[in-house]
């Protein structure tokens, strides 16, 4: 909102005794940054013994190596509930044919294997403009045509209705694929309960 200056998160984040929220500015050479924050919380009498806790992780690579890009590899019981995925490319062309691979509970082959990045994030056939819906969005799309994907593209998928549960482990890869021999940067923010 407000020309991209505001970010809001509504994930439930249960905790038993304490919680810690940190914000780190990893930008170098840009000077001070103004930050406003508001944290709303509710004290409950108790939590179930088997309550799952919210987890989030971010990582990036530029340039990213073509092939399976490891997004998450975690152990224990949990439920995968979303991803924010950003791509930065300096050449024109299409990057969105890479498949998602979900390996659940130590599977040697993924039991969930998608048909392309654009299908996973809900913009099949290359949406030309940014869009937003309750569970899928493309909040940033620098290029303004279906044939030119140069610049930044950010997409998200919230899996509140179709979360992916696991009992022992979850491994998630997103295949890096591009029509051209291009250097592409990828970044992923993951959300799950475990």
Short mmCIF file of C-alpha atoms in Angstrom, two decimals:
data_model
loop_
_atom_site.label_atom_id
_atom_site.label_comp_id
_atom_site.label_asym_id
_atom_site.label_seq_id
_atom_site.Cartn_x
_atom_site.Cartn_y
_atom_site.Cartn_z
CA UNK A 1 0.00 0.00 0.00
CA UNK A 2 0.98 3.66 -0.15
CA UNK A 3 3.25 3.32 -3.20
CA UNK A 4 4.88 0.18 -1.81
CA UNK A 5 5.98 1.84 1.42
CA UNK A 6 3.88 -0.35 3.69
CA UNK A 7 3.98 -4.10 4.34
CA UNK A 8 1.47 -5.95 6.48
CA UNK A 9 1.56 -9.48 7.87
CA UNK A 10 -1.45 -11.26 9.36
CA UNK A 11 0.04 -14.69 10.11
CA UNK A 12 -0.92 -16.27 13.42
CA UNK A 13 2.27 -16.68 15.48
CA UNK A 14 1.57 -18.59 18.70
CA UNK A 15 4.13 -18.52 21.52
CA UNK A 16 4.13 -19.87 25.08
CA UNK A 17 6.44 -17.61 27.13
CA UNK A 18 7.91 -14.90 24.94
CA UNK A 19 8.30 -13.69 21.38
CA UNK A 20 11.00 -11.69 19.65
CA UNK A 21 10.53 -9.71 16.44
CA UNK A 22 13.59 -8.35 14.62
CA UNK A 23 13.98 -6.19 11.54
CA UNK A 24 17.37 -6.06 9.83
CA UNK A 25 18.39 -3.58 7.15
CA UNK A 26 20.92 -5.39 4.96
CA UNK A 27 21.24 -2.51 2.50
CA UNK A 28 24.68 -0.90 2.50
CA UNK A 29 25.31 2.72 1.59
CA UNK A 30 21.68 3.89 1.56
CA UNK A 31 21.77 5.75 4.87
CA UNK A 32 19.14 5.61 7.59
CA UNK A 33 15.73 4.09 6.99
CA UNK A 34 12.57 5.18 8.79
CA UNK A 35 10.47 2.33 10.14
CA UNK A 36 7.01 2.34 11.67
CA UNK A 37 5.68 -0.86 13.23
CA UNK A 38 2.65 -2.06 15.12
CA UNK A 39 2.34 -5.47 16.74
CA UNK A 40 -1.08 -6.67 17.83
CA UNK A 41 -1.19 -9.65 20.18
CA UNK A 42 -3.65 -11.49 22.36
CA UNK A 43 -3.01 -13.36 25.61
CA UNK A 44 -4.75 -16.75 25.75
CA UNK A 45 -5.27 -18.94 28.82
CA UNK A 46 -3.23 -21.74 27.21
CA UNK A 47 -2.13 -23.37 23.96
CA UNK A 48 -2.63 -27.02 23.01
CA UNK A 49 0.44 -29.14 23.84
CA UNK A 50 0.86 -30.01 20.14
CA UNK A 51 0.48 -26.43 18.86
CA UNK A 52 2.54 -25.70 15.75
CA UNK A 53 4.70 -22.57 15.70
CA UNK A 54 5.03 -20.14 12.81
CA UNK A 55 8.33 -20.21 10.89
CA UNK A 56 9.63 -17.95 8.14
CA UNK A 57 12.86 -18.06 6.17
CA UNK A 58 14.36 -15.90 3.42
CA UNK A 59 17.29 -16.58 1.11
CA UNK A 60 18.51 -15.39 -2.27
CA UNK A 61 21.02 -16.11 -5.04
CA UNK A 62 22.30 -13.90 -7.88
CA UNK A 63 23.05 -15.31 -10.24
CA UNK A 64 21.22 -18.52 -9.40
CA UNK A 65 22.46 -21.77 -10.92
CA UNK A 66 20.02 -23.38 -13.40
CA UNK A 67 18.33 -26.53 -12.12
CA UNK A 68 16.58 -27.25 -8.85
CA UNK A 69 16.82 -24.25 -6.52
CA UNK A 70 16.48 -25.49 -2.90
CA UNK A 71 13.90 -23.39 -1.10
CA UNK A 72 13.20 -25.38 2.05
CA UNK A 73 14.52 -28.53 3.71
CA UNK A 74 13.14 -29.08 7.21
CA UNK A 75 12.52 -31.92 9.66
CA UNK A 76 9.71 -32.63 12.12
CA UNK A 77 5.92 -32.35 11.78
CA UNK A 78 4.47 -29.32 10.04
CA UNK A 79 2.28 -27.61 7.47
CA UNK A 80 3.63 -25.52 4.57
CA UNK A 81 1.47 -22.40 4.07
CA UNK A 82 3.08 -19.99 1.62
CA UNK A 83 5.84 -18.46 -0.43
CA UNK A 84 6.87 -15.04 -1.67
CA UNK A 85 9.11 -15.49 -4.70
CA UNK A 86 11.07 -12.77 -6.49
CA UNK A 87 12.99 -12.93 -9.76
CA UNK A 88 15.44 -10.34 -11.12
CA UNK A 89 16.56 -10.73 -14.69
CA UNK A 90 18.68 -8.46 -16.83
CA UNK A 91 17.72 -9.96 -20.20
CA UNK A 92 14.32 -10.14 -21.80
CA UNK A 93 12.63 -13.51 -22.14
CA UNK A 94 10.56 -15.89 -20.09
CA UNK A 95 11.71 -17.49 -16.82
CA UNK A 96 8.47 -19.06 -15.64
CA UNK A 97 8.62 -22.69 -16.80
CA UNK A 98 10.51 -24.00 -13.77
CA UNK A 99 8.58 -26.66 -11.85
CA UNK A 100 7.94 -26.84 -8.11
CA UNK A 101 8.93 -30.12 -6.40
CA UNK A 102 7.58 -31.11 -2.96
CA UNK A 103 9.30 -34.11 -1.33
CA UNK A 104 7.17 -35.15 1.66
CA UNK A 105 8.48 -37.35 4.49
CA UNK A 106 11.72 -38.39 2.76
CA UNK A 107 10.28 -39.33 -0.62
CA UNK A 108 12.95 -40.15 -3.25
CA UNK A 109 10.74 -38.54 -5.93
CA UNK A 110 8.45 -35.55 -5.35
CA UNK A 111 4.80 -36.47 -4.81
CA UNK A 112 3.81 -32.92 -5.80
CA UNK A 113 5.43 -31.75 -9.02
CA UNK A 114 4.07 -28.65 -10.74
CA UNK A 115 3.85 -27.60 -14.36
CA UNK A 116 5.72 -24.31 -14.12
CA UNK A 117 6.41 -21.30 -11.95
CA UNK A 118 3.65 -19.33 -13.63
CA UNK A 119 1.07 -22.00 -12.79
CA UNK A 120 2.17 -22.31 -9.16
CA UNK A 121 1.83 -18.54 -8.64
CA UNK A 122 -1.40 -18.13 -10.59
CA UNK A 123 -0.30 -16.11 -13.61
CA UNK A 124 -0.35 -18.77 -16.32
CA UNK A 125 0.34 -17.47 -19.83
CA UNK A 126 2.41 -14.62 -18.42
CA UNK A 127 0.25 -11.95 -16.81
CA UNK A 128 1.22 -8.58 -18.25
CA UNK A 129 0.45 -6.53 -15.16
CA UNK A 130 0.62 -6.77 -11.38
CA UNK A 131 -2.45 -8.30 -9.70
CA UNK A 132 -3.74 -9.21 -6.27
CA UNK A 133 -6.24 -11.76 -4.99
CA UNK A 134 -6.84 -13.36 -1.58
CA UNK A 135 -4.38 -16.25 -2.10
CA UNK A 136 -2.26 -15.33 -5.14
CA UNK A 137 -0.62 -12.08 -6.13
CA UNK A 138 1.99 -10.43 -8.29
CA UNK A 139 2.56 -7.17 -6.40
CA UNK A 140 5.57 -6.17 -8.52
CA UNK A 141 6.06 -6.49 -12.26
CA UNK A 142 8.57 -4.03 -13.75
CA UNK A 143 8.07 -4.92 -17.41
CA UNK A 144 4.70 -4.11 -18.95
CA UNK A 145 4.31 -6.66 -21.74
CA UNK A 146 3.85 -10.41 -22.01
CA UNK A 147 7.07 -10.82 -24.00
CA UNK A 148 9.40 -8.73 -21.84
CA UNK A 149 10.09 -9.92 -18.29
CA UNK A 150 13.22 -7.82 -17.72
CA UNK A 151 13.56 -6.32 -14.24
CA UNK A 152 11.91 -7.46 -11.02
CA UNK A 153 8.89 -9.70 -10.66
CA UNK A 154 7.52 -10.65 -7.25
CA UNK A 155 4.78 -13.23 -6.75
CA UNK A 156 3.17 -14.83 -3.72
CA UNK A 157 1.00 -17.80 -2.89
CA UNK A 158 -0.73 -18.18 0.46
CA UNK A 159 -1.81 -21.78 1.07
CA UNK A 160 -4.32 -21.31 3.88
CA UNK A 161 -6.88 -23.50 2.11
CA UNK A 162 -4.44 -25.97 0.54
CA UNK A 163 -1.51 -26.20 2.95
CA UNK A 164 0.90 -29.10 2.54
CA UNK A 165 1.14 -31.15 5.75
CA UNK A 166 4.02 -33.49 6.56
CA UNK A 167 4.87 -35.79 9.48
CA UNK A 168 8.68 -36.19 9.31
CA UNK A 169 10.23 -33.83 6.76
CA UNK A 170 9.58 -31.50 3.84
CA UNK A 171 11.92 -30.57 1.02
CA UNK A 172 10.87 -27.99 -1.58
CA UNK A 173 12.76 -27.06 -4.75
CA UNK A 174 11.79 -24.61 -7.49
CA UNK A 175 13.42 -25.37 -10.82
CA UNK A 176 15.34 -22.44 -12.33
CA UNK A 177 14.66 -22.34 -16.01
CA UNK A 178 14.97 -19.59 -18.65
CA UNK A 179 14.45 -19.46 -22.41
CA UNK A 180 17.75 -17.64 -22.88
CA UNK A 181 21.26 -18.08 -21.52
CA UNK A 182 20.58 -15.44 -18.89
CA UNK A 183 21.80 -14.62 -15.42
CA UNK A 184 18.75 -14.56 -13.17
CA UNK A 185 18.49 -13.68 -9.50
CA UNK A 186 16.03 -15.54 -7.29
CA UNK A 187 14.84 -14.83 -3.76
CA UNK A 188 12.32 -16.76 -1.71
CA UNK A 189 10.48 -16.10 1.55
CA UNK A 190 8.85 -19.24 3.00
CA UNK A 191 6.12 -19.65 5.61
CA UNK A 192 5.24 -22.82 7.53
CA UNK A 193 4.05 -24.09 10.87
CA UNK A 194 6.06 -26.78 12.68
#
